[in-house]
Amino acid sequence: MDGIRVMIAERDPILRRNMERSLGQTGDIRVVGSTGDGNAILPMLWRTKPHVLLVEPAFSDADGPELLYRVRQELGPQLRMVVIVGSTRGFVMERLVQLRVCYFLTKPLTMAALEEYIRLSMLEEEPPEQRRLALERRVSLAFREMGARPGRRQYLYAVIAVCAAAEQPQLLYDGVTKAVYPLVARRCSASIEAVEQGIRSMSEWLWEKGNREALERYFPPAIYGRAVRPSNSAFVGALAQQLREDWRMWG
C-alpha cells in the first residue's frame, strides 16, 4: 500500500491547509484530495478513491448528515470516516452514529492526535488482536491528551482498566472493585489495593494538574462538575463509554 490515502472535507480554509501540510509530512499518510465545498465531496471521492474521509459535516451548501448517508451508500463500508464535530452530543450526532464512523473528533484538535486517529481507523477491521492493540493506543492517546505521564505503574493500571471496560461493558455492571481491579491486578502482577490506589492517584493528579480543556471533553462540567474529582468507578466508566461512542467498535 502506498500509504494511507486521505481526503479532507473541511470548510475552514486555515484548518484545511494546516491538515494538508501536517498530514503531508508524516510519510505514511497521503492527502489525495481536499475541499471546502460540500457539493464537491462525492465527485472527489469517486475520483481520488481514498482509504479515509476526514470530514466536518457542517457545510453551508449541503446537508452534512444527509450527504454522509449518500457517501456511505455509494462508497460502501470499506471507506473509513473520521468526522470532526463541534460537540459529540446532540441531534447531529444522533443522525451520524448509524454511519459506521470510526471516530468523532471535537475541535480544537492537535495535528499529532489527528494523525494517530487516521492510523487507528485503518485497524478497525483487522483481527481481534490488532483491534485490541488499536484500542490500547486510543486509550493511551486520550490519557496523553489529558496530560498523563506514560511509564508509570498507575498509567498502566488506568489504561488496562479503561480498555477492559470498553471491550467488556458488563465489567462495569459487576463493579469496578469486584471485576475491573482484579483483572488489572492479574495482568500486572500487582495487588488489588495497589491498582485501586494507582488509578486514584492518577485521576487526582489529572484533576489538579492535567489539561483542563481535554479533561472537560471527557468529563463535561455540567455532568461531573469542576471541583470534585470523579470516583474511580466514574473515572474508568466515563472514559470507557466515551471511547465506545467515539469509536464504533463492531464485532
PDB file of C-alpha atoms in Angstrom, residues 55-201:
ATOM      1  CA  VAL A  55     -14.843  15.400   7.161  1.00  0.00           C
ATOM      2  CA  GLU A  56     -16.682  18.120   9.033  1.00  0.00           C
ATOM      3  CA  PRO A  57     -20.395  17.674   8.227  1.00  0.00           C
ATOM      4  CA  ALA A  58     -21.403  21.325   8.851  1.00  0.00           C
ATOM      5  CA  PHE A  59     -21.345  22.571   5.247  1.00  0.00           C
ATOM      6  CA  SER A  60     -23.469  25.595   4.333  1.00  0.00           C
ATOM      7  CA  ASP A  61     -24.024  24.380   0.755  1.00  0.00           C
ATOM      8  CA  ALA A  62     -25.086  20.829   1.619  1.00  0.00           C
ATOM      9  CA  ASP A  63     -26.955  18.922   4.300  1.00  0.00           C
ATOM     10  CA  GLY A  64     -23.959  17.354   6.042  1.00  0.00           C
ATOM     11  CA  PRO A  65     -25.561  14.257   7.617  1.00  0.00           C
ATOM     12  CA  GLU A  66     -27.625  13.551   4.501  1.00  0.00           C
ATOM     13  CA  LEU A  67     -24.516  13.946   2.348  1.00  0.00           C
ATOM     14  CA  LEU A  68     -22.619  11.440   4.501  1.00  0.00           C
ATOM     15  CA  TYR A  69     -25.506   8.975   4.185  1.00  0.00           C
ATOM     16  CA  ARG A  70     -25.093   9.213   0.416  1.00  0.00           C
ATOM     17  CA  VAL A  71     -21.338   8.779   0.759  1.00  0.00           C
ATOM     18  CA  ARG A  72     -21.832   5.606   2.787  1.00  0.00           C
ATOM     19  CA  GLN A  73     -24.425   4.247   0.374  1.00  0.00           C
ATOM     20  CA  GLU A  74     -22.314   4.891  -2.712  1.00  0.00           C
ATOM     21  CA  LEU A  75     -18.807   4.136  -1.398  1.00  0.00           C
ATOM     22  CA  GLY A  76     -19.723   1.291   0.936  1.00  0.00           C
ATOM     23  CA  PRO A  77     -18.315   0.191   4.297  1.00  0.00           C
ATOM     24  CA  GLN A  78     -14.703  -0.004   3.115  1.00  0.00           C
ATOM     25  CA  LEU A  79     -14.396   3.805   3.263  1.00  0.00           C
ATOM     26  CA  ARG A  80     -13.285   4.834   6.761  1.00  0.00           C
ATOM     27  CA  MET A  81     -14.861   8.052   8.036  1.00  0.00           C
ATOM     28  CA  VAL A  82     -13.303  10.285  10.680  1.00  0.00           C
ATOM     29  CA  VAL A  83     -15.785  13.060  11.498  1.00  0.00           C
ATOM     30  CA  ILE A  84     -14.890  16.413  13.059  1.00  0.00           C
ATOM     31  CA  VAL A  85     -17.739  17.974  15.047  1.00  0.00           C
ATOM     32  CA  GLY A  86     -18.213  20.889  17.398  1.00  0.00           C
ATOM     33  CA  SER A  87     -19.650  18.549  20.029  1.00  0.00           C
ATOM     34  CA  THR A  88     -20.054  14.792  20.468  1.00  0.00           C
ATOM     35  CA  ARG A  89     -23.615  15.285  21.679  1.00  0.00           C
ATOM     36  CA  GLY A  90     -26.891  16.369  20.182  1.00  0.00           C
ATOM     37  CA  PHE A  91     -29.044  15.980  17.086  1.00  0.00           C
ATOM     38  CA  VAL A  92     -26.251  15.794  14.506  1.00  0.00           C
ATOM     39  CA  MET A  93     -24.505  13.027  16.445  1.00  0.00           C
ATOM     40  CA  GLU A  94     -27.762  11.067  16.606  1.00  0.00           C
ATOM     41  CA  ARG A  95     -28.017  11.239  12.821  1.00  0.00           C
ATOM     42  CA  LEU A  96     -24.395  10.189  12.297  1.00  0.00           C
ATOM     43  CA  VAL A  97     -23.938   7.281  14.694  1.00  0.00           C
ATOM     44  CA  GLN A  98     -25.518   4.816  12.233  1.00  0.00           C
ATOM     45  CA  LEU A  99     -22.912   5.537   9.555  1.00  0.00           C
ATOM     46  CA  ARG A 100     -20.169   3.311  10.987  1.00  0.00           C
ATOM     47  CA  VAL A 101     -17.983   6.313  11.671  1.00  0.00           C
ATOM     48  CA  CYS A 102     -14.579   5.315  13.051  1.00  0.00           C
ATOM     49  CA  TYR A 103     -14.130   8.393  15.247  1.00  0.00           C
ATOM     50  CA  PHE A 104     -15.936  11.570  16.211  1.00  0.00           C
ATOM     51  CA  LEU A 105     -13.317  14.231  16.961  1.00  0.00           C
ATOM     52  CA  THR A 106     -14.106  17.556  18.598  1.00  0.00           C
ATOM     53  CA  LYS A 107     -12.409  20.881  17.950  1.00  0.00           C
ATOM     54  CA  PRO A 108      -9.859  22.048  18.850  1.00  0.00           C
ATOM     55  CA  LEU A 109      -7.688  19.075  17.939  1.00  0.00           C
ATOM     56  CA  THR A 110      -3.941  18.671  17.596  1.00  0.00           C
ATOM     57  CA  MET A 111      -2.358  17.538  14.347  1.00  0.00           C
ATOM     58  CA  ALA A 112      -0.460  14.771  16.166  1.00  0.00           C
ATOM     59  CA  ALA A 113      -3.726  13.375  17.537  1.00  0.00           C
ATOM     60  CA  LEU A 114      -5.386  13.638  14.126  1.00  0.00           C
ATOM     61  CA  GLU A 115      -2.592  11.611  12.511  1.00  0.00           C
ATOM     62  CA  GLU A 116      -2.946   8.910  15.160  1.00  0.00           C
ATOM     63  CA  TYR A 117      -6.725   8.667  14.699  1.00  0.00           C
ATOM     64  CA  ILE A 118      -6.286   8.237  10.950  1.00  0.00           C
ATOM     65  CA  ARG A 119      -3.818   5.393  11.507  1.00  0.00           C
ATOM     66  CA  LEU A 120      -6.123   3.784  14.068  1.00  0.00           C
ATOM     67  CA  SER A 121      -9.062   3.912  11.657  1.00  0.00           C
ATOM     68  CA  MET A 122      -7.195   1.555   9.325  1.00  0.00           C
ATOM     69  CA  LEU A 123      -7.040  -1.111  12.061  1.00  0.00           C
ATOM     70  CA  GLU A 124     -10.811  -1.352  12.561  1.00  0.00           C
ATOM     71  CA  GLU A 125     -11.353  -4.488  10.513  1.00  0.00           C
ATOM     72  CA  GLU A 126      -8.134  -6.227  11.447  1.00  0.00           C
ATOM     73  CA  PRO A 127      -8.080  -9.434  13.543  1.00  0.00           C
ATOM     74  CA  PRO A 128      -9.116  -9.104  17.217  1.00  0.00           C
ATOM     75  CA  GLU A 129      -5.548  -8.827  18.497  1.00  0.00           C
ATOM     76  CA  GLN A 130      -4.905  -5.899  16.169  1.00  0.00           C
ATOM     77  CA  ARG A 131      -8.117  -4.168  17.223  1.00  0.00           C
ATOM     78  CA  ARG A 132      -7.138  -4.676  20.851  1.00  0.00           C
ATOM     79  CA  LEU A 133      -3.797  -3.018  20.161  1.00  0.00           C
ATOM     80  CA  ALA A 134      -5.626  -0.173  18.414  1.00  0.00           C
ATOM     81  CA  LEU A 135      -7.881   0.276  21.453  1.00  0.00           C
ATOM     82  CA  GLU A 136      -4.866   0.435  23.772  1.00  0.00           C
ATOM     83  CA  ARG A 137      -3.307   3.086  21.550  1.00  0.00           C
ATOM     84  CA  ARG A 138      -6.593   5.038  21.544  1.00  0.00           C
ATOM     85  CA  VAL A 139      -6.867   4.948  25.347  1.00  0.00           C
ATOM     86  CA  SER A 140      -3.210   5.934  25.741  1.00  0.00           C
ATOM     87  CA  LEU A 141      -3.783   8.834  23.363  1.00  0.00           C
ATOM     88  CA  ALA A 142      -6.742  10.044  25.446  1.00  0.00           C
ATOM     89  CA  PHE A 143      -4.654   9.960  28.628  1.00  0.00           C
ATOM     90  CA  ARG A 144      -1.779  11.803  26.964  1.00  0.00           C
ATOM     91  CA  GLU A 145      -4.229  14.459  25.755  1.00  0.00           C
ATOM     92  CA  MET A 146      -5.311  14.940  29.363  1.00  0.00           C
ATOM     93  CA  GLY A 147      -1.695  15.307  30.482  1.00  0.00           C
ATOM     94  CA  ALA A 148      -0.927  11.862  31.920  1.00  0.00           C
ATOM     95  CA  ARG A 149       2.683  10.723  32.019  1.00  0.00           C
ATOM     96  CA  PRO A 150       3.408   7.333  30.401  1.00  0.00           C
ATOM     97  CA  GLY A 151       5.923   5.000  32.009  1.00  0.00           C
ATOM     98  CA  ARG A 152       4.390   4.912  35.490  1.00  0.00           C
ATOM     99  CA  ARG A 153       2.588   1.991  37.076  1.00  0.00           C
ATOM    100  CA  GLN A 154      -0.591   3.978  37.700  1.00  0.00           C
ATOM    101  CA  TYR A 155      -0.681   4.920  33.997  1.00  0.00           C
ATOM    102  CA  LEU A 156      -0.534   1.232  33.033  1.00  0.00           C
ATOM    103  CA  TYR A 157      -3.245   0.333  35.553  1.00  0.00           C
ATOM    104  CA  ALA A 158      -5.567   3.033  34.198  1.00  0.00           C
ATOM    105  CA  VAL A 159      -5.017   2.122  30.538  1.00  0.00           C
ATOM    106  CA  ILE A 160      -5.730  -1.572  31.150  1.00  0.00           C
ATOM    107  CA  ALA A 161      -8.802  -0.742  33.280  1.00  0.00           C
ATOM    108  CA  VAL A 162     -10.369   1.529  30.655  1.00  0.00           C
ATOM    109  CA  CYS A 163      -9.560  -0.885  27.806  1.00  0.00           C
ATOM    110  CA  ALA A 164     -11.163  -3.759  29.701  1.00  0.00           C
ATOM    111  CA  ALA A 165     -14.291  -1.714  30.450  1.00  0.00           C
ATOM    112  CA  ALA A 166     -14.533  -0.531  26.827  1.00  0.00           C
ATOM    113  CA  GLU A 167     -14.205  -4.074  25.474  1.00  0.00           C
ATOM    114  CA  GLN A 168     -16.435  -5.689  28.112  1.00  0.00           C
ATOM    115  CA  PRO A 169     -19.034  -3.176  29.403  1.00  0.00           C
ATOM    116  CA  GLN A 170     -20.538  -5.829  31.674  1.00  0.00           C
ATOM    117  CA  LEU A 171     -17.489  -5.446  33.909  1.00  0.00           C
ATOM    118  CA  LEU A 172     -18.812  -2.049  34.979  1.00  0.00           C
ATOM    119  CA  TYR A 173     -22.159  -3.576  35.945  1.00  0.00           C
ATOM    120  CA  ASP A 174     -20.300  -6.169  38.023  1.00  0.00           C
ATOM    121  CA  GLY A 175     -18.457  -3.291  39.705  1.00  0.00           C
ATOM    122  CA  VAL A 176     -15.037  -1.749  39.260  1.00  0.00           C
ATOM    123  CA  THR A 177     -13.879  -3.034  42.655  1.00  0.00           C
ATOM    124  CA  LYS A 178     -15.126  -6.578  42.128  1.00  0.00           C
ATOM    125  CA  ALA A 179     -14.432  -7.037  38.414  1.00  0.00           C
ATOM    126  CA  VAL A 180     -12.022  -4.458  36.983  1.00  0.00           C
ATOM    127  CA  TYR A 181      -9.413  -4.174  39.755  1.00  0.00           C
ATOM    128  CA  PRO A 182      -8.834  -7.959  39.984  1.00  0.00           C
ATOM    129  CA  LEU A 183      -8.458  -8.185  36.200  1.00  0.00           C
ATOM    130  CA  VAL A 184      -5.873  -5.386  36.143  1.00  0.00           C
ATOM    131  CA  ALA A 185      -4.091  -6.853  39.168  1.00  0.00           C
ATOM    132  CA  ARG A 186      -3.721 -10.233  37.443  1.00  0.00           C
ATOM    133  CA  ARG A 187      -2.361  -8.703  34.245  1.00  0.00           C
ATOM    134  CA  CYS A 188       0.119  -6.501  36.084  1.00  0.00           C
ATOM    135  CA  SER A 189       1.112  -8.950  38.839  1.00  0.00           C
ATOM    136  CA  ALA A 190       0.029  -6.377  41.411  1.00  0.00           C
ATOM    137  CA  SER A 191      -2.281  -6.322  44.401  1.00  0.00           C
ATOM    138  CA  ILE A 192      -5.862  -5.111  44.073  1.00  0.00           C
ATOM    139  CA  GLU A 193      -5.064  -2.395  46.632  1.00  0.00           C
ATOM    140  CA  ALA A 194      -2.131  -1.150  44.519  1.00  0.00           C
ATOM    141  CA  VAL A 195      -4.348  -0.973  41.430  1.00  0.00           C
ATOM    142  CA  GLU A 196      -7.075   0.943  43.259  1.00  0.00           C
ATOM    143  CA  GLN A 197      -4.585   3.395  44.777  1.00  0.00           C
ATOM    144  CA  GLY A 198      -2.727   3.823  41.473  1.00  0.00           C
ATOM    145  CA  ILE A 199      -5.848   4.709  39.495  1.00  0.00           C
ATOM    146  CA  ARG A 200      -6.968   7.102  42.243  1.00  0.00           C
ATOM    147  CA  SER A 201      -3.532   8.730  42.312  1.00  0.00           C
TER     148      SER A 201
END
